[in-house]
Short mmCIF file of C-alpha atoms and ligand atoms in Angstrom, two decimals:
data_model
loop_
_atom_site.label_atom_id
_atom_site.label_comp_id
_atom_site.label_asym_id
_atom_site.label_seq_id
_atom_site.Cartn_x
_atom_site.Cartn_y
_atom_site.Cartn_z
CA UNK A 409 105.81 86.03 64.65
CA UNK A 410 103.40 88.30 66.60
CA UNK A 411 104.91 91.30 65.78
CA UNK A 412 106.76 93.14 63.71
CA UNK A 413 110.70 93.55 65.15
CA UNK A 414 111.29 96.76 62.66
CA UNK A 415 108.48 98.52 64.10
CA UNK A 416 109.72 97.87 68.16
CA UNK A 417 112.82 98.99 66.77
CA UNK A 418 111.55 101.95 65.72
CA UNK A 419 110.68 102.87 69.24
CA UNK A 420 114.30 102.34 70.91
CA UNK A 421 116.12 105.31 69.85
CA UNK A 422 119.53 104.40 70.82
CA UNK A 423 119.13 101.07 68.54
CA UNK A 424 119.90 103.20 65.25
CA UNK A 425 123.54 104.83 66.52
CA UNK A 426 126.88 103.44 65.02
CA UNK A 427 129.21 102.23 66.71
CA UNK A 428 133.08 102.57 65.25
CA UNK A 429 130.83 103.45 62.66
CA UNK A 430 129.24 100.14 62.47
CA UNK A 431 125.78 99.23 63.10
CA UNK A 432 125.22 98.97 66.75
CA UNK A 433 124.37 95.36 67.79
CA UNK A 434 123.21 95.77 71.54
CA UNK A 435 123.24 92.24 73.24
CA UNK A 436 123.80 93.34 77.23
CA UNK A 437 120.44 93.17 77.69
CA UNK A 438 120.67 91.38 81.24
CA UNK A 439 123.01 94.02 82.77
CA UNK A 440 120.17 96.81 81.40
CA UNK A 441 117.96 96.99 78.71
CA UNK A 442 117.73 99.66 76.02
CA UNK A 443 114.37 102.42 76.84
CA UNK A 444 111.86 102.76 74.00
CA UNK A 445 110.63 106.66 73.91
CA UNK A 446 106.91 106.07 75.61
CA UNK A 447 109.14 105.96 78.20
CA UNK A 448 111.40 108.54 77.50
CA UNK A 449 109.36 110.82 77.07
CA UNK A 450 107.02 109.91 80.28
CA UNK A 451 110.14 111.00 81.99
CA UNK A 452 110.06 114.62 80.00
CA UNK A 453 106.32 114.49 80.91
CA UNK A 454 106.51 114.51 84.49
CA UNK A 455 109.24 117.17 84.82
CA UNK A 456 107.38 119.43 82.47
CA UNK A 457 103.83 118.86 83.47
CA UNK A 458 103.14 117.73 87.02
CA UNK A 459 106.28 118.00 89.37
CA UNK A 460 105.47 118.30 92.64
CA UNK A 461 106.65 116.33 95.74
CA UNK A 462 103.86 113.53 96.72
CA UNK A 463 101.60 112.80 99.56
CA UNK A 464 102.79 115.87 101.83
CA UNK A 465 101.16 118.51 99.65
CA UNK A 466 97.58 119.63 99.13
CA UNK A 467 98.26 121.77 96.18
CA UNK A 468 97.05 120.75 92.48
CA UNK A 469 100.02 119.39 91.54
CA UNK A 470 101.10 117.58 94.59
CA UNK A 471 97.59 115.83 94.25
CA UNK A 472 98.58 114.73 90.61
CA UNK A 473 101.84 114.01 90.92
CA UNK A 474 100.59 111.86 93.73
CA UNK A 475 97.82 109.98 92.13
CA UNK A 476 100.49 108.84 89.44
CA UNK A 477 102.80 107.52 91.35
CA UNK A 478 99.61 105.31 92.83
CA UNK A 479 98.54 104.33 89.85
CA UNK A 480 101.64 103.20 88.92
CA UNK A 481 102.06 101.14 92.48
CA UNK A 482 98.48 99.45 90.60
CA UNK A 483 100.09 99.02 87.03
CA UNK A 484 102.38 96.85 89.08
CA UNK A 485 100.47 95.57 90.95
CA UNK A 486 98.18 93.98 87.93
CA UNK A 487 101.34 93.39 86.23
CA UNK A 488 102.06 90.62 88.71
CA UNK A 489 98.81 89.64 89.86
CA UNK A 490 99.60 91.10 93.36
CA UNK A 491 96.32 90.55 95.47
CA UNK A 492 96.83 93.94 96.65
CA UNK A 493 98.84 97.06 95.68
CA UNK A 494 99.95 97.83 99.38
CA UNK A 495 102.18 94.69 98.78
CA UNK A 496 103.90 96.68 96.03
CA UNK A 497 106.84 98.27 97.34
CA UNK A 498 109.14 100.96 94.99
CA UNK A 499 112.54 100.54 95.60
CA UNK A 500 115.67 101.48 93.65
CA UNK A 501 116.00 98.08 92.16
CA UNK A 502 116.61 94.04 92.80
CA UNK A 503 119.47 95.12 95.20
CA UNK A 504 117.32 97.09 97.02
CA UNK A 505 114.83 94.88 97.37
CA UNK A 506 116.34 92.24 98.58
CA UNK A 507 118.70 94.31 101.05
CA UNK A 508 114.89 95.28 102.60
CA UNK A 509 114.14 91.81 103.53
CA UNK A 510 117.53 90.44 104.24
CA UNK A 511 117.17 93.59 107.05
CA UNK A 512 113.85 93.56 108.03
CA UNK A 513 112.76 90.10 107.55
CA UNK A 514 115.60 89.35 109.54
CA UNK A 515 115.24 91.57 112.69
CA UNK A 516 111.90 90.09 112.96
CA UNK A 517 112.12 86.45 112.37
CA UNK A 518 116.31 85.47 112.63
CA UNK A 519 117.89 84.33 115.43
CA UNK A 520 121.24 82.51 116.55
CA UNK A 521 121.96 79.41 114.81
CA UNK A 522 118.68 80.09 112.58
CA UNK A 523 119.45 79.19 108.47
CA UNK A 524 119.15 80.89 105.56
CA UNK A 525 119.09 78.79 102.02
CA UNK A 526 120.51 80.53 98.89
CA UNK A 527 121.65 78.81 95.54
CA UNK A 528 124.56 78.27 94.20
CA UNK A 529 124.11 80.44 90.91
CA UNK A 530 122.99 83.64 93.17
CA UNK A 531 123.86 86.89 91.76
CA UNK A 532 125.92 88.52 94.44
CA UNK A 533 123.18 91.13 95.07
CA UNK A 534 120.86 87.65 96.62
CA UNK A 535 124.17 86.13 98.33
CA UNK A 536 126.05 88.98 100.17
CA UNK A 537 122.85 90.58 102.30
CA UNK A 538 121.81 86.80 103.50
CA UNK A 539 125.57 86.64 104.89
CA UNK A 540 125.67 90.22 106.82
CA UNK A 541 122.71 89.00 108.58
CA UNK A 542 124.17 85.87 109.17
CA UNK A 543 126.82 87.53 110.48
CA UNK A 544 124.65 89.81 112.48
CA UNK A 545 122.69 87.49 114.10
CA UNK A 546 125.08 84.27 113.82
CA UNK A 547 123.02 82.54 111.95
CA UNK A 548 124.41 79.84 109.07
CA UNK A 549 123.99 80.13 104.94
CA UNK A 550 123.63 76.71 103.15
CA UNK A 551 123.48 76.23 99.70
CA UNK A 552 121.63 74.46 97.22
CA UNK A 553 124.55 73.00 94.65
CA UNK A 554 124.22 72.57 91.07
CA UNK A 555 124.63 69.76 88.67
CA UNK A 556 127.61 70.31 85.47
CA UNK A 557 124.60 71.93 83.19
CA UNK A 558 124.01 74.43 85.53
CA UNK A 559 121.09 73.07 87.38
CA UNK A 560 119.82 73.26 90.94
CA UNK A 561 120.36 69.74 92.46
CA UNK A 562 116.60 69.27 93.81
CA UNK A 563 117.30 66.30 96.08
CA UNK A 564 120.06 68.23 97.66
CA UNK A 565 117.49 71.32 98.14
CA UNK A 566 114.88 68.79 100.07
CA UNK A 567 117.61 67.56 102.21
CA UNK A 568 118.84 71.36 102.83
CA UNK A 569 115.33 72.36 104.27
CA UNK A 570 114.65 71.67 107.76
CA UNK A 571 113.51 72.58 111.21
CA UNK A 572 116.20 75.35 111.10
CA UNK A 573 115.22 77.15 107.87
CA UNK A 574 114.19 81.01 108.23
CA UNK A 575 113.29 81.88 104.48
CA UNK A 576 114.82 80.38 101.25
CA UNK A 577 115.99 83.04 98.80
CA UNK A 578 116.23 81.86 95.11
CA UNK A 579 117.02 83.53 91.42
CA UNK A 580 114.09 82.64 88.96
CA UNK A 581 116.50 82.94 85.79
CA UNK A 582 120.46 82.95 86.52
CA UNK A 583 121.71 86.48 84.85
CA UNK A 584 125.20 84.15 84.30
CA UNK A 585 124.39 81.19 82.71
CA UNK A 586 120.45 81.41 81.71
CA UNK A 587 119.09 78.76 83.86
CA UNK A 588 115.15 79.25 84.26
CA UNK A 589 114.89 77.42 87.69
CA UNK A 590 111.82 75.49 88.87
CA UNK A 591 110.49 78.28 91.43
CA UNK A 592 107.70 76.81 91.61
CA UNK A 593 108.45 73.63 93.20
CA UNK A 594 110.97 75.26 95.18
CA UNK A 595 108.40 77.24 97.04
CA UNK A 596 106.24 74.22 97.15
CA UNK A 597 108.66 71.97 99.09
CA UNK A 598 109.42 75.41 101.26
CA UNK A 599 106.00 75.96 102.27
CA UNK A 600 105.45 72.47 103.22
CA UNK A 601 107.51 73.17 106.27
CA UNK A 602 106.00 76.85 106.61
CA UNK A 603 109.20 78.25 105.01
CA UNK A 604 108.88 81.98 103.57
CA UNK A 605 110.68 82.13 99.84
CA UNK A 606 111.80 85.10 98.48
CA UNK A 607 112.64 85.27 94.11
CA UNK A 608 115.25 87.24 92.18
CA UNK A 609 113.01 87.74 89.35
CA UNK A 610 115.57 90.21 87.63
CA UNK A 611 116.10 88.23 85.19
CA UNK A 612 112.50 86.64 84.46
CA UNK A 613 109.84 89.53 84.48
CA UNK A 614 111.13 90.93 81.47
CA UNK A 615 110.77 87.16 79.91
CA UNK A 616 107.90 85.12 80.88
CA UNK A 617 104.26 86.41 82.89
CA UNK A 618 105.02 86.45 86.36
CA UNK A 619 101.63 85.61 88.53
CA UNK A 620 103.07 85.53 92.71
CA UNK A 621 100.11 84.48 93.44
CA UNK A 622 100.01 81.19 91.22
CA UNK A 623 103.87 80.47 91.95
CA UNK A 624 102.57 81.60 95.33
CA UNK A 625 105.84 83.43 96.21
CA UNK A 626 106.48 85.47 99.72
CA UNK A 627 108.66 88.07 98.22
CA UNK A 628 109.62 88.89 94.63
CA UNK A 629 111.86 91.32 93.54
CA UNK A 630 112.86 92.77 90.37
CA UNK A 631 114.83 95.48 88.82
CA UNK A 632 112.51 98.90 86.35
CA UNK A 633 116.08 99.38 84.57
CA UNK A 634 116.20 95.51 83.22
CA UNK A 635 112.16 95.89 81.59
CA UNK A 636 112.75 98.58 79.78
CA UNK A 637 112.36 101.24 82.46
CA UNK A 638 114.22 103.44 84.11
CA UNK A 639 117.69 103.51 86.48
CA UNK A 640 117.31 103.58 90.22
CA UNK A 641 113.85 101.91 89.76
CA UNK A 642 112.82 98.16 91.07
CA UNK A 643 110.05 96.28 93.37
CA UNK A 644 109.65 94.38 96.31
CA UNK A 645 106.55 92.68 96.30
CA UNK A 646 106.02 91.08 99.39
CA UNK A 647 102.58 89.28 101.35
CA UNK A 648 100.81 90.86 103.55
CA UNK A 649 100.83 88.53 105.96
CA UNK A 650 104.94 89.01 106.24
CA UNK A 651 105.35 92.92 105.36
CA UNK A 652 103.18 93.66 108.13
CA UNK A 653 104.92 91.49 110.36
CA UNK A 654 108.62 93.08 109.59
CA UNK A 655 109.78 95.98 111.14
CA UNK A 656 110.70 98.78 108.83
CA UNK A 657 113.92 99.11 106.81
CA UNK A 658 115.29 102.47 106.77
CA UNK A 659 113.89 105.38 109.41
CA UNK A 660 112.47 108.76 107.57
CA UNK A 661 109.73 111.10 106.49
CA UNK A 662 106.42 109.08 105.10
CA UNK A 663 107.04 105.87 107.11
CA UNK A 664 105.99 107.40 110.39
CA UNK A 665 102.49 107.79 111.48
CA UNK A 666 103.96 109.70 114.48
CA UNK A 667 106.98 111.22 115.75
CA UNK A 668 107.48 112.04 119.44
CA UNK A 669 110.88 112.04 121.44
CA UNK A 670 109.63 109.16 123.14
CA UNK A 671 107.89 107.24 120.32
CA UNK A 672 107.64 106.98 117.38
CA UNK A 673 104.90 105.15 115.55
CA UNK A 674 105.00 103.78 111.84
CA UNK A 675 102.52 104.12 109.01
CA UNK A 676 100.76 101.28 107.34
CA UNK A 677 101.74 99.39 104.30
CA UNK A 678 103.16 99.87 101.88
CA UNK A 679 104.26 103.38 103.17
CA UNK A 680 105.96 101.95 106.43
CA UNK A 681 109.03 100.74 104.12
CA UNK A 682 109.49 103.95 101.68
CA UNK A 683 110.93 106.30 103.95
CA UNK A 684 111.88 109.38 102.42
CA UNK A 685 111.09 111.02 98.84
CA UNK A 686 111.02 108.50 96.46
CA UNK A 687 111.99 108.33 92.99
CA UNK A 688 108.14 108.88 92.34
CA UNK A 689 109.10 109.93 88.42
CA UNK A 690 111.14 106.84 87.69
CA UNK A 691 108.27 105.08 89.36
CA UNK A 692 105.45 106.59 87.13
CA UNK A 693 107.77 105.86 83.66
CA UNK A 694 108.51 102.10 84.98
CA UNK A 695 104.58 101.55 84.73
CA UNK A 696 104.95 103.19 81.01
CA UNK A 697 107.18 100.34 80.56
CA UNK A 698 105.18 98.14 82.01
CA UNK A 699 102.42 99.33 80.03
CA UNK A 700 104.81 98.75 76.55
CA UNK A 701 105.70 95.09 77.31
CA UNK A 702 101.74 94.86 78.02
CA UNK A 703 100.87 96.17 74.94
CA UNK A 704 103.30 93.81 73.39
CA UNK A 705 102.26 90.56 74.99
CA UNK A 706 104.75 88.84 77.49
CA UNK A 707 103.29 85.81 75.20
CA UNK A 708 104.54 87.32 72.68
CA UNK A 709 107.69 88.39 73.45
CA UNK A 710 108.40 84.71 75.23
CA UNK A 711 107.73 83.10 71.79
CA UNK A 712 110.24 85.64 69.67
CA UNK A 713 112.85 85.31 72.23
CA UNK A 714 112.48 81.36 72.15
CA UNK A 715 113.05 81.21 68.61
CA UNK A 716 116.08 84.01 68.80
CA UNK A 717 117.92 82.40 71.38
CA UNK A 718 117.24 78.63 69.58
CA UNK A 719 118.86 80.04 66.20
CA UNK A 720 121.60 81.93 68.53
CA UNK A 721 122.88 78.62 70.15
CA UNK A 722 123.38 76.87 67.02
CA UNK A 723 125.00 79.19 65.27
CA UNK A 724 127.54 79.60 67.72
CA UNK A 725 127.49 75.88 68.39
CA UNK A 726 128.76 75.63 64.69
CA UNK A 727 131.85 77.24 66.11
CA UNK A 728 134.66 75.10 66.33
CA UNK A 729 136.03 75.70 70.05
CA UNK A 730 133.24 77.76 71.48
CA UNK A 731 132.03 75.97 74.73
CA UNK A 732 128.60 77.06 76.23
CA UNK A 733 128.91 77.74 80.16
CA UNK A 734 125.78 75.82 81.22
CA UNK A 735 123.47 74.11 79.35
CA UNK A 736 120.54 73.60 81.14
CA UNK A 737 117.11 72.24 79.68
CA UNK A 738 115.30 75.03 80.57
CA UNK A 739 116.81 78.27 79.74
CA UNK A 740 116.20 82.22 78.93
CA UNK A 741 117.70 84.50 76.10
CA UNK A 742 121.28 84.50 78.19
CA UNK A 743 123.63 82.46 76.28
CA UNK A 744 127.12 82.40 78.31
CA UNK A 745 130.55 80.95 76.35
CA UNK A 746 134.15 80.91 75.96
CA UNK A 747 136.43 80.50 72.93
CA UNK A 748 138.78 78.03 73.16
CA UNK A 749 141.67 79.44 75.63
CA UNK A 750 141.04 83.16 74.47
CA UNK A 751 141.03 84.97 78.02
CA UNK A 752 136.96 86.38 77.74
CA UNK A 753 138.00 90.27 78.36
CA UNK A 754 140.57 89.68 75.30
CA UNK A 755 137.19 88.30 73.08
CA UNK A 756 135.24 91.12 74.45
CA UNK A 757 137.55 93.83 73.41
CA UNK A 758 137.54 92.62 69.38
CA UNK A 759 133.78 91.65 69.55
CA UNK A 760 133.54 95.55 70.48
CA UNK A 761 135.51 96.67 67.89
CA UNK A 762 133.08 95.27 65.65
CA UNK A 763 129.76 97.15 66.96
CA UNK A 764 128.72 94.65 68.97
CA UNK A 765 127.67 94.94 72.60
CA UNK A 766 128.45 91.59 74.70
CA UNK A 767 129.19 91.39 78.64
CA UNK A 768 132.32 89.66 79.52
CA UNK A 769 133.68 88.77 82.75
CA UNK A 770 132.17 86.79 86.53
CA UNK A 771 128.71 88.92 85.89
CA UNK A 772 128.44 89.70 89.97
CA UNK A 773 127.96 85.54 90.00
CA UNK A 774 131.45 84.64 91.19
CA UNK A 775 130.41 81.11 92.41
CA UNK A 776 129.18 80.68 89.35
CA UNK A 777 132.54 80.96 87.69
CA UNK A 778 134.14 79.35 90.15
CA UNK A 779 132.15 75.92 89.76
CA UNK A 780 132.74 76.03 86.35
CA UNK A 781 136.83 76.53 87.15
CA UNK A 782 136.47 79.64 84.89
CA UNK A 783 137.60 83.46 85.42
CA UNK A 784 134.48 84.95 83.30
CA UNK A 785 132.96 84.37 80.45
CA UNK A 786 131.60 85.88 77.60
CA UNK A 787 127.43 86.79 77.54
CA UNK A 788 125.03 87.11 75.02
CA UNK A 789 122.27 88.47 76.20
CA UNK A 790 118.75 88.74 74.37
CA UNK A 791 115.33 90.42 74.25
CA UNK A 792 112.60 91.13 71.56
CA UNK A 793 114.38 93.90 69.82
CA UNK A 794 116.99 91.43 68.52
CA UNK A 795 117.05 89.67 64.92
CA UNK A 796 118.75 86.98 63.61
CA UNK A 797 120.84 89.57 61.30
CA UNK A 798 122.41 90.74 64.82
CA UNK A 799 123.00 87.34 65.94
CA UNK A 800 124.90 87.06 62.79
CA UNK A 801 127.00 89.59 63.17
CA UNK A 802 128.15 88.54 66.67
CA UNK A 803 128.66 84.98 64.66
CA UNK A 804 131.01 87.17 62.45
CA UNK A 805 132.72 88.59 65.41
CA UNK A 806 133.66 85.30 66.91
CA UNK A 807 135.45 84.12 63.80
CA UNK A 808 137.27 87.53 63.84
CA UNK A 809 138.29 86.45 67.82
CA UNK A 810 139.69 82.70 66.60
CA UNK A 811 141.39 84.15 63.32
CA UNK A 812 143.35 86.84 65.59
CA UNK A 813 144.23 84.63 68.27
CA UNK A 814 145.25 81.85 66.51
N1 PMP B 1367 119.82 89.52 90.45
C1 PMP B 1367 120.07 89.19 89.19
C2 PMP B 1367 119.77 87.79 88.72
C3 PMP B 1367 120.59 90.13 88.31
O1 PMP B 1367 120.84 89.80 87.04
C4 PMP B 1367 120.86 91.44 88.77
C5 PMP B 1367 121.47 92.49 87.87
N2 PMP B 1367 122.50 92.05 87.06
C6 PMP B 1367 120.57 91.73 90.10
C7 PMP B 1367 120.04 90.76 90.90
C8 PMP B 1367 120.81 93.11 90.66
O2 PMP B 1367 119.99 94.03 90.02
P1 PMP B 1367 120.21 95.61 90.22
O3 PMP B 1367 121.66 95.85 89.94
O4 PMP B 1367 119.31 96.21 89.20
O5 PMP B 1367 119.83 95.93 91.61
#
């Protein structure tokens, strides 16, 4: 191991409360993960040091407030390997993100009868704005389908892309089941026939090194709250060559370059799509967390997780009963199951009682649960400030579940 797990502890406050009076065992970690105090307290920072609305002011603060936020829009930026930082766009998270291209990439490029490809283990935040504009501009959803392990069907995807196809919009790691899907080749086969791609990387920036320019992806989007950062915080990254071509998303102050009765003219990149005050102080503490998982190595933090979520799976595997909900061969720290017949909310509510922190129910991925023929399931969900001695406990937990039930 390539770092010590008591010492990143150390630096997530909320790790060390009790729960029912029990140690608390936090394993949500797709739905949000826990905030370590750098960035805490770059949140206390801001509103007691430099607090001053950006770019409109020439006072002192203004000017530093201002710079921050910039040099935060780099952090990112270099985080992903964006070639440039006007193709960093703060929004207020994944949903965000992708409701500002399903808008403006479609007013500029969709038309009638035009297609949209989405997969069939979308979160519903990557499903539902692809069908308003289909429904907006009558154009027609297909789906990539996947196989019993939870895997996209490839051949199906090559046979889905055609003439037809506006932009393909894909998750990178399934928040339901775990899947880590081949992005890479997806965009490949997309860009053979000139198709735009956009990834759901909610679920994989906090994971693995994301480069968009090696995976060479159009848009990628991804949520501050889920890396350690704070609420009402995400990106769009998005190429030039396309952000420049969309017209903007929502109308305000800071995406005009001028406002007459009779025209109104919009500013450049990445301004034109950040209309209105942003959340400039979330923006400045996401980079703290970006600069925290830096410090830590993504490499790092990959390897640790691999090894958690390995030792995870078979001790619950040892279970008798306990079925995994996909089992793909390449898979994050989500680990998805149910127990026996026990209804998952039922599970949920004794695994609580015990201190420990699990997700339980469709996790916004209905056609997930639907392919599967069940209601929900239970989620395990894990990052780098887990140990095994957690993993144990939820072990403990599901015993507790069978004994009661049965
Ligand atoms: N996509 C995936 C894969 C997710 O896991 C989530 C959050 N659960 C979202 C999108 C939406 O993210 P947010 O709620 O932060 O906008």
């Amino acid at each position: 191991m390539k770092f010590d797990v008591e010492k990143i502890r150390n630096d997530f406050p909320v790790l060390h409360r009790k729960v029912y009076d029990k140690p608390f065992v936090y394993l949500d970690n797709a739905a949000t993960t826990q905030k370590p105090v750098q960035v805490i307290e770059e949140i206390e920072r801001v509103y007691k040091t430099i607090n001053s609305n950006i770019h409109r002011g020439v006072h002192h603060l203004s000017d530093l407030c201002t710079g921050e936020y910039e040099n935060a829009r780099e952090k990112v930026a270099s985080f992903i390997n964006a070639n440039h930082s006007h193709e960093v766009i703060f929004t207020s998270g994944t949903t965000g993100s992708v409701n500002l291209v399903a808008f403006s990439f479609g007013e500029s490029f969709v038309g009638e009868g035009d297609e949209i490809i989405v997969s069939a283990m979308e979160h519903h935040s990557n499903i539902v704005p692809w069908q308003m504009l289909c429904e907006r501009k009558n154009a027609v959803l297909k789906v990539i389908p996947i196989n019993g392990d939870g895997e996209l069907i490839m051949e199906e995807y090559e046979k889905l892309i055609g003439p037809k196809t506006r932009l393909v919009a894909v998750v990178h790691v399934s928040n339901a089941i775990g899947t880590r899907n081949p992005v890479e080749r997806i965009i490949e086969i997309a860009h053979k026939q000139d198709v735009p791609v956009l990834v759901d990387g909610a679920q994989s920036v906090q994971h693995e090194k994301i480069d968009v320019q090696k995976i060479d992806a159009d848009f990628f989007a991804f949520s501050g709250h889920k890396i350690y950062g704070p609420t009402g915080t995400g990106v769009l990254y998005g190429k030039e060559k396309w952000l420049d071509r969309m017209v903007p998303w929502q109308g305000g102050g800071e995406m005009i370059s001028n406002v007459t009765f009779q025209k109104t003219t919009y500013n450049k990149l990445p301004f034109k799509f950040e209309a209105g005050t942003p959340n400039y102080t979330g923006a400045i503490a996401m980079a703290a967390a970006l600069d925290y998982v830096g410090k830590t190595g993504l490499e790092n933090i990959a390897g640790y997780e691999k090894e958690l979520t390995e030792y995870a799976v078979s001790k619950l595997m040892q279970i008798d009963g306990l079925r995994l909900i996909g089992t793909p061969r390449k898979r994050t720290s989500v680990i998805s199951f149910m127990i026996e017949n026990i209804h998952p909310y039922d599970a949920g509510m004794v695994i609580d009682k015990m201190g420990v922190a699990v997700r339980t129910g469709s996790h916004c991925a209905e056609p997930v649960m639907d392919f599967f023929g069940v209601r929900g399931t239970i989620r395990a969900s894990l990052v780098f400030y887990n140990t095994k001695r957690e993993i144990d406990t939820l072990y403990d937990a599901v015993i507790k579940v069978k004994e009661m039930f049965n």
